[in-house]
mmCIF file of C-alpha atoms in Angstrom:
data_model
loop_
_atom_site.group_PDB
_atom_site.id
_atom_site.type_symbol
_atom_site.label_atom_id
_atom_site.label_comp_id
_atom_site.label_asym_id
_atom_site.label_seq_id
_atom_site.Cartn_x
_atom_site.Cartn_y
_atom_site.Cartn_z
ATOM 1 C CA MET A 1 -4.265 -46.626 44.341
ATOM 2 C CA GLN A 2 -8.034 -46.153 44.317
ATOM 3 C CA ILE A 3 -9.187 -43.196 42.269
ATOM 4 C CA LEU A 4 -10.958 -40.582 44.381
ATOM 5 C CA THR A 5 -14.493 -39.999 43.148
ATOM 6 C CA LEU A 6 -15.907 -36.522 42.829
ATOM 7 C CA THR A 7 -18.417 -37.198 45.616
ATOM 8 C CA LYS A 8 -15.704 -38.400 48.007
ATOM 9 C CA TYR A 9 -13.540 -35.379 47.199
ATOM 10 C CA ILE A 10 -16.404 -32.935 47.833
ATOM 11 C CA LYS A 11 -17.314 -34.735 51.058
ATOM 12 C CA ALA A 12 -13.728 -34.637 52.377
ATOM 13 C CA ASP A 13 -13.313 -31.000 51.384
ATOM 14 C CA LEU A 14 -16.599 -30.005 53.025
ATOM 15 C CA ILE A 15 -15.659 -31.695 56.302
ATOM 16 C CA ALA A 16 -12.363 -29.809 56.348
ATOM 17 C CA ARG A 17 -13.955 -26.464 55.465
ATOM 18 C CA LEU A 18 -16.820 -26.892 57.926
ATOM 19 C CA SER A 19 -14.427 -27.765 60.742
ATOM 20 C CA ARG A 20 -12.515 -24.556 59.978
ATOM 21 C CA ASP A 21 -15.817 -22.633 60.018
ATOM 22 C CA GLU A 22 -15.251 -21.423 56.438
ATOM 23 C CA LEU A 23 -18.827 -21.897 55.226
ATOM 24 C CA SER A 24 -21.763 -19.721 56.197
ATOM 25 C CA PRO A 25 -25.237 -21.293 56.601
ATOM 26 C CA ASP A 26 -26.301 -19.627 53.328
ATOM 27 C CA ALA A 27 -23.570 -21.561 51.523
ATOM 28 C CA LEU A 28 -25.038 -24.912 52.552
ATOM 29 C CA THR A 29 -27.441 -25.298 49.653
ATOM 30 C CA LEU A 30 -27.252 -27.523 46.602
ATOM 31 C CA ALA A 31 -27.195 -24.500 44.287
ATOM 32 C CA ALA A 32 -24.488 -22.626 46.212
ATOM 33 C CA LEU A 33 -22.252 -25.685 46.583
ATOM 34 C CA SER A 34 -22.776 -26.661 42.953
ATOM 35 C CA ASP A 35 -21.642 -23.180 41.949
ATOM 36 C CA HIS A 36 -18.640 -23.302 44.298
ATOM 37 C CA TYR A 37 -17.361 -26.677 43.074
ATOM 38 C CA GLN A 38 -18.411 -25.999 39.456
ATOM 39 C CA VAL A 39 -20.210 -29.336 39.151
ATOM 40 C CA SER A 40 -23.769 -30.537 38.740
ATOM 41 C CA VAL A 41 -25.948 -30.956 41.829
ATOM 42 C CA THR A 42 -25.697 -34.770 41.674
ATOM 43 C CA PRO A 43 -22.308 -35.262 43.419
ATOM 44 C CA ILE A 44 -23.246 -32.452 45.853
ATOM 45 C CA TYR A 45 -26.492 -34.241 46.695
ATOM 46 C CA HIS A 46 -24.719 -37.534 47.403
ATOM 47 C CA ALA A 47 -21.974 -35.869 49.457
ATOM 48 C CA ILE A 48 -24.550 -33.989 51.566
ATOM 49 C CA ASN A 49 -26.543 -37.180 52.183
ATOM 50 C CA GLU A 50 -23.419 -39.013 53.347
ATOM 51 C CA LEU A 51 -22.541 -36.138 55.694
ATOM 52 C CA ILE A 52 -26.055 -36.271 57.124
ATOM 53 C CA GLU A 53 -25.859 -40.057 57.593
ATOM 54 C CA GLU A 54 -22.514 -39.702 59.393
ATOM 55 C CA GLY A 55 -23.832 -36.953 61.647
ATOM 56 C CA TYR A 56 -21.809 -33.995 60.369
ATOM 57 C CA LEU A 57 -24.935 -32.233 59.113
ATOM 58 C CA TYR A 58 -28.625 -32.356 59.991
ATOM 59 C CA ARG A 59 -31.799 -30.766 58.666
ATOM 60 C CA GLU A 60 -34.109 -28.564 60.661
ATOM 61 C CA LYS A 61 -37.882 -28.780 60.280
ATOM 62 C CA ASN A 62 -37.757 -26.170 57.518
ATOM 63 C CA ARG A 63 -35.250 -28.456 55.651
ATOM 64 C CA ARG A 64 -32.408 -25.991 56.216
ATOM 65 C CA LEU A 65 -29.007 -27.668 56.564
ATOM 66 C CA CYS A 66 -27.146 -27.115 59.831
ATOM 67 C CA VAL A 67 -23.747 -28.159 61.145
ATOM 68 C CA ASN A 68 -23.477 -30.572 64.064
ATOM 69 C CA GLN A 69 -20.779 -28.750 66.039
ATOM 70 C CA GLU A 70 -20.221 -31.691 68.415
ATOM 71 C CA LYS A 71 -19.449 -33.977 65.494
ATOM 72 C CA MET A 72 -17.313 -31.305 63.878
ATOM 73 C CA SER A 73 -15.130 -31.130 66.961
ATOM 74 C CA ASP A 74 -14.004 -34.654 66.066
ATOM 75 C CA ALA A 75 -12.955 -33.442 62.622
ATOM 76 C CA GLN A 76 -10.388 -30.855 63.681
ATOM 77 C CA THR A 77 -7.567 -33.103 62.548
ATOM 78 C CA ALA A 78 -9.121 -33.211 59.074
ATOM 79 C CA ALA A 79 -8.908 -29.450 58.909
ATOM 80 C CA LYS A 80 -5.186 -29.555 59.570
ATOM 81 C CA SER A 81 -4.425 -32.401 57.183
ATOM 82 C CA PRO A 82 -3.604 -31.786 53.507
ATOM 83 C CA GLN A 83 -6.713 -32.315 51.452
ATOM 84 C CA PRO A 84 -6.702 -34.672 48.463
ATOM 85 C CA ALA A 85 -6.532 -33.168 45.027
ATOM 86 C CA PRO A 86 -9.833 -33.214 43.167
ATOM 87 C CA PRO A 87 -10.328 -36.083 40.741
ATOM 88 C CA GLU A 88 -9.321 -35.448 37.192
ATOM 89 C CA ASP A 89 -11.880 -33.476 35.266
ATOM 90 C CA HIS A 90 -12.281 -35.742 32.248
ATOM 91 C CA PHE A 91 -14.700 -33.365 30.574
ATOM 92 C CA LYS A 92 -12.197 -30.501 30.665
ATOM 93 C CA ARG A 93 -9.314 -32.689 29.499
ATOM 94 C CA ILE A 94 -11.285 -34.122 26.583
ATOM 95 C CA THR A 95 -12.720 -30.715 25.671
ATOM 96 C CA ASP A 96 -9.248 -29.141 25.662
ATOM 97 C CA ASP A 97 -7.873 -31.935 23.483
ATOM 98 C CA LEU A 98 -10.714 -31.689 20.973
ATOM 99 C CA LEU A 99 -10.507 -27.897 20.870
ATOM 100 C CA THR A 100 -6.822 -28.162 19.999
ATOM 101 C CA MET A 101 -7.610 -30.628 17.228
ATOM 102 C CA SER A 102 -10.447 -28.448 15.948
ATOM 103 C CA LEU A 103 -8.269 -25.331 15.920
ATOM 104 C CA ASN A 104 -5.621 -27.274 14.008
ATOM 105 C CA GLY A 105 -8.189 -27.790 11.276
ATOM 106 C CA GLU A 106 -8.742 -31.485 11.959
ATOM 107 C CA SER A 107 -12.116 -32.924 11.045
ATOM 108 C CA VAL A 108 -11.796 -36.515 12.193
ATOM 109 C CA PHE A 109 -14.049 -39.322 13.338
ATOM 110 C CA LEU A 110 -13.603 -40.420 16.941
ATOM 111 C CA ARG A 111 -14.371 -43.995 17.978
ATOM 112 C CA GLU A 112 -15.823 -44.557 21.440
ATOM 113 C CA MET A 113 -13.768 -47.653 22.292
ATOM 114 C CA ALA A 114 -10.441 -46.100 21.314
ATOM 115 C CA SER A 115 -11.262 -42.778 22.963
ATOM 116 C CA ALA A 116 -12.405 -44.439 26.213
ATOM 117 C CA LYS A 117 -9.143 -46.371 26.323
ATOM 118 C CA LYS A 118 -7.114 -43.223 25.632
ATOM 119 C CA TYR A 119 -8.705 -41.316 28.519
ATOM 120 C CA ASP A 120 -8.981 -44.368 30.800
ATOM 121 C CA ILE A 121 -12.707 -44.000 31.412
ATOM 122 C CA SER A 122 -15.721 -46.171 30.686
ATOM 123 C CA ARG A 123 -17.504 -45.977 27.356
ATOM 124 C CA THR A 124 -20.633 -44.846 29.203
ATOM 125 C CA SER A 125 -18.785 -41.902 30.776
ATOM 126 C CA LEU A 126 -17.168 -41.057 27.463
ATOM 127 C CA ARG A 127 -20.503 -41.209 25.645
ATOM 128 C CA ASN A 128 -22.019 -38.814 28.193
ATOM 129 C CA ILE A 129 -19.183 -36.353 27.568
ATOM 130 C CA PHE A 130 -19.461 -36.722 23.792
ATOM 131 C CA ASN A 131 -23.213 -36.170 23.959
ATOM 132 C CA ARG A 132 -22.637 -33.002 25.959
ATOM 133 C CA LEU A 133 -20.077 -31.771 23.421
ATOM 134 C CA ALA A 134 -22.500 -32.623 20.631
ATOM 135 C CA GLY A 135 -24.994 -30.329 22.357
ATOM 136 C CA ASP A 136 -22.286 -27.659 22.335
ATOM 137 C CA GLY A 137 -21.839 -28.080 18.592
ATOM 138 C CA MET A 138 -18.324 -29.514 18.732
ATOM 139 C CA LEU A 139 -19.212 -33.090 17.780
ATOM 140 C CA GLU A 140 -21.746 -34.749 15.531
ATOM 141 C CA HIS A 141 -22.713 -38.395 15.902
ATOM 142 C CA VAL A 142 -22.663 -40.222 12.577
ATOM 143 C CA PRO A 143 -24.134 -43.758 12.706
ATOM 144 C CA ARG A 144 -21.581 -46.534 12.083
ATOM 145 C CA ARG A 145 -18.760 -44.010 11.691
ATOM 146 C CA GLY A 146 -18.393 -42.520 15.152
ATOM 147 C CA TRP A 147 -18.305 -38.922 16.324
ATOM 148 C CA LYS A 148 -17.257 -36.283 13.807
ATOM 149 C CA LEU A 149 -15.195 -33.398 15.190
ATOM 150 C CA ARG A 150 -16.113 -29.912 13.997
ATOM 151 C CA SER A 151 -13.155 -28.215 12.345
ATOM 152 C CA PHE A 152 -12.522 -24.555 13.128
ATOM 153 C CA ASN A 153 -13.210 -22.320 10.155
ATOM 154 C CA GLN A 154 -12.353 -18.601 10.079
ATOM 155 C CA HIS A 155 -15.181 -17.788 7.664
ATOM 156 C CA ASP A 156 -17.598 -19.575 10.002
ATOM 157 C CA LEU A 157 -16.354 -17.487 12.947
ATOM 158 C CA ASP A 158 -16.659 -14.242 10.958
ATOM 159 C CA ALA A 159 -20.224 -15.128 9.942
ATOM 160 C CA PHE A 160 -21.178 -15.886 13.557
ATOM 161 C CA ILE A 161 -19.698 -12.593 14.760
ATOM 162 C CA GLU A 162 -21.662 -10.624 12.150
ATOM 163 C CA VAL A 163 -24.939 -12.120 13.346
ATOM 164 C CA ARG A 164 -23.876 -11.863 16.984
ATOM 165 C CA VAL A 165 -23.251 -8.128 16.669
ATOM 166 C CA VAL A 166 -26.723 -7.495 15.255
ATOM 167 C CA LEU A 167 -28.534 -9.648 17.824
ATOM 168 C CA GLU A 168 -26.570 -8.578 20.885
ATOM 169 C CA LEU A 169 -26.960 -4.884 20.086
ATOM 170 C CA LYS A 170 -30.671 -5.527 19.678
ATOM 171 C CA ALA A 171 -30.651 -7.348 23.012
ATOM 172 C CA LEU A 172 -29.091 -4.291 24.630
ATOM 173 C CA ASP A 173 -31.794 -2.027 23.172
ATOM 174 C CA LEU A 174 -34.535 -4.339 24.469
ATOM 175 C CA ALA A 175 -32.928 -4.801 27.886
ATOM 176 C CA LYS A 176 -32.336 -1.134 28.767
ATOM 177 C CA GLU A 177 -35.340 -0.757 31.049
ATOM 178 C CA SER A 178 -34.758 -4.026 32.895
ATOM 179 C CA LEU A 179 -31.044 -3.804 33.664
ATOM 180 C CA ASP A 180 -30.208 -3.992 37.370
ATOM 181 C CA LYS A 181 -27.328 -1.669 38.261
ATOM 182 C CA GLY A 182 -26.473 -3.878 41.208
ATOM 183 C CA VAL A 183 -25.964 -6.833 38.866
ATOM 184 C CA LEU A 184 -23.949 -4.686 36.461
ATOM 185 C CA GLN A 185 -21.724 -3.453 39.292
ATOM 186 C CA LYS A 186 -21.131 -7.012 40.477
ATOM 187 C CA ILE A 187 -20.038 -8.023 36.971
ATOM 188 C CA LEU A 188 -17.820 -4.929 36.771
ATOM 189 C CA ASP A 189 -16.214 -5.839 40.103
ATOM 190 C CA GLY A 190 -15.482 -9.271 38.644
ATOM 191 C CA ASN A 191 -13.425 -7.784 35.801
ATOM 192 C CA GLN A 192 -10.153 -6.554 37.249
ATOM 193 C CA VAL A 193 -6.730 -6.151 35.646
ATOM 194 C CA PRO A 194 -4.051 -7.241 38.158
ATOM 195 C CA GLY A 195 -1.390 -4.824 39.271
ATOM 196 C CA THR A 196 1.485 -7.211 38.552
ATOM 197 C CA ASP A 197 2.243 -9.949 36.036
ATOM 198 C CA GLU A 198 2.184 -12.522 38.828
ATOM 199 C CA GLU A 199 -1.358 -11.801 39.990
ATOM 200 C CA PRO A 200 -4.161 -13.903 38.472
ATOM 201 C CA LEU A 201 -6.700 -12.299 36.165
ATOM 202 C CA GLN A 202 -10.287 -11.695 37.210
ATOM 203 C CA ILE A 203 -12.706 -12.145 34.320
ATOM 204 C CA ASP A 204 -16.482 -12.199 34.554
ATOM 205 C CA ASN A 205 -17.914 -12.806 31.094
ATOM 206 C CA SER A 206 -21.551 -13.009 32.208
ATOM 207 C CA LEU A 207 -22.475 -9.592 30.766
ATOM 208 C CA HIS A 208 -23.371 -11.107 27.388
ATOM 209 C CA GLU A 209 -25.605 -13.780 28.893
ATOM 210 C CA TYR A 210 -27.247 -11.157 31.119
ATOM 211 C CA LEU A 211 -28.061 -8.824 28.212
ATOM 212 C CA ILE A 212 -29.441 -11.687 26.142
ATOM 213 C CA LYS A 213 -31.595 -12.947 29.013
ATOM 214 C CA GLN A 214 -32.890 -9.464 29.871
ATOM 215 C CA SER A 215 -33.888 -8.862 26.247
ATOM 216 C CA ASP A 216 -36.757 -11.287 26.906
ATOM 217 C CA ASN A 217 -36.773 -12.158 23.216
ATOM 218 C CA TYR A 218 -37.232 -15.872 22.542
ATOM 219 C CA TYR A 219 -35.549 -15.796 19.136
ATOM 220 C CA ILE A 220 -32.441 -13.962 20.335
ATOM 221 C CA ILE A 221 -32.110 -16.309 23.305
ATOM 222 C CA SER A 222 -32.705 -19.352 21.085
ATOM 223 C CA PHE A 223 -30.045 -18.328 18.561
ATOM 224 C CA PHE A 224 -27.286 -18.098 21.154
ATOM 225 C CA ASP A 225 -28.432 -21.253 22.910
ATOM 226 C CA ARG A 226 -28.341 -23.237 19.657
ATOM 227 C CA HIS A 227 -25.402 -21.697 17.823
ATOM 228 C CA GLY A 228 -23.281 -19.938 20.417
ATOM 229 C CA ARG A 229 -22.035 -22.829 22.553
ATOM 230 C CA TYR A 230 -19.230 -23.963 20.248
ATOM 231 C CA PHE A 231 -17.955 -20.398 19.936
ATOM 232 C CA ASP A 232 -18.220 -19.930 23.715
ATOM 233 C CA LEU A 233 -15.780 -22.838 24.066
ATOM 234 C CA LEU A 234 -13.441 -21.175 21.562
ATOM 235 C CA PHE A 235 -13.661 -17.815 23.336
ATOM 236 C CA LEU A 236 -12.976 -19.463 26.696
ATOM 237 C CA TRP A 237 -9.913 -21.156 25.197
ATOM 238 C CA GLU A 238 -8.756 -17.821 23.775
ATOM 239 C CA SER A 239 -8.915 -16.182 27.203
ATOM 240 C CA ASN A 240 -6.020 -18.427 28.273
ATOM 241 C CA ASP A 241 -3.853 -15.919 26.389
ATOM 242 C CA ARG A 242 -3.040 -13.272 29.016
ATOM 243 C CA ASP A 243 -2.880 -10.311 26.629
ATOM 244 C CA ALA A 244 -6.191 -11.284 25.035
ATOM 245 C CA ALA A 245 -7.747 -11.706 28.483
ATOM 246 C CA ILE A 246 -6.561 -8.274 29.632
ATOM 247 C CA GLN A 247 -8.040 -6.697 26.496
ATOM 248 C CA GLU A 248 -11.315 -8.488 27.221
ATOM 249 C CA ILE A 249 -11.371 -7.223 30.819
ATOM 250 C CA GLN A 250 -10.719 -3.613 29.769
ATOM 251 C CA GLN A 251 -13.452 -3.729 27.147
ATOM 252 C CA HIS A 252 -15.893 -5.191 29.666
ATOM 253 C CA GLN A 253 -15.058 -2.375 32.072
ATOM 254 C CA ARG A 254 -15.846 0.313 29.492
ATOM 255 C CA ILE A 255 -19.136 -1.314 28.462
ATOM 256 C CA LEU A 256 -20.294 -1.853 32.047
ATOM 257 C CA THR A 257 -19.352 1.652 33.162
ATOM 258 C CA ALA A 258 -21.375 3.115 30.297
ATOM 259 C CA LEU A 259 -24.358 0.879 31.125
ATOM 260 C CA ILE A 260 -24.281 1.849 34.806
ATOM 261 C CA ASN A 261 -24.159 5.529 33.801
ATOM 262 C CA GLU A 262 -27.008 4.931 31.330
ATOM 263 C CA ASP A 263 -24.806 6.263 28.536
ATOM 264 C CA TRP A 264 -26.489 4.101 25.920
ATOM 265 C CA THR A 265 -24.647 5.529 22.920
ATOM 266 C CA THR A 266 -21.228 4.787 24.401
ATOM 267 C CA ALA A 267 -22.431 1.387 25.636
ATOM 268 C CA ARG A 268 -23.517 0.389 22.115
ATOM 269 C CA GLU A 269 -20.294 1.636 20.564
ATOM 270 C CA GLU A 270 -18.099 -0.137 23.118
ATOM 271 C CA LEU A 271 -20.148 -3.349 22.881
ATOM 272 C CA GLU A 272 -19.858 -3.458 19.095
ATOM 273 C CA LEU A 273 -16.115 -2.743 19.265
ATOM 274 C CA HIS A 274 -15.742 -5.528 21.822
ATOM 275 C CA LEU A 275 -17.688 -8.063 19.764
ATOM 276 C CA ARG A 276 -15.764 -7.313 16.575
ATOM 277 C CA SER A 277 -12.238 -6.918 17.952
ATOM 278 C CA ASN A 278 -12.023 -9.230 20.945
ATOM 279 C CA HIS A 279 -10.527 -12.244 19.159
ATOM 280 C CA PRO A 280 -6.856 -11.416 18.535
ATOM 281 C CA VAL A 281 -5.772 -15.056 18.854
ATOM 282 C CA LEU A 282 -8.536 -16.706 16.830
ATOM 283 C CA SER A 283 -8.290 -14.099 14.083
ATOM 284 C CA GLN A 284 -4.717 -15.259 13.411
ATOM 285 C CA LEU A 285 -5.855 -18.795 12.617
ATOM 286 C CA LYS A 286 -6.394 -18.728 8.857
ATOM 287 C CA ARG A 287 -8.713 -21.664 8.405
#
């Protein structure tokens, strides 16, 4: 069975969604589709070009993408047919595996050939993923030895949190005058505790990135860009724990409500509490 590529999956899914009239014209942009499918613009770009070549889409003089309704009428059967599952996300699978190893305290060297064989991908694809994880601080390339995995260390986490508290509180102070209440409300709406245990959680963790960006301080932004990526991966992994995720949502709600009300004292207090106490799972790993 031929493996479905990401471009082919996106193309097939777009045809089905367009034929069901599920996409507005504003959604037909590289940025919007990249955000929807949570991928880079490259597979979106190729999928769009193929749809244009096959007549499903066309560009107006202003370069705006439009749907060819006559062609779409031929795709009604596609809308009713079960859509293929997306191709396996190798990056997520490899990241999850390495996070588990890191949290278990393993500091090992990974060989490209063996790892590519394990995940059934090419060495080039694997190297691209490893380079990305190296940029996130999880791996370090050591010549002639392979890729060294970063081992989770509780003292390292505690040290990062101490610096994070100082810099993020400073970011809040600097960002006060430039915070958009509409943006804050949108983030607040994205943090909702479900009414039942069966309902999925809604978490929007973009508040931290927003405060840091709005601080307009190069050194604060640079610190989190250089040193925060590895911990972001750990925090994302931790949010898989439902109780920890619910605590995170509730803390976000209190911070955002205070920010919208311009209650800066409460906002600072709730933000510091959140930064120091929001790691109930990681804090139990004594490494």
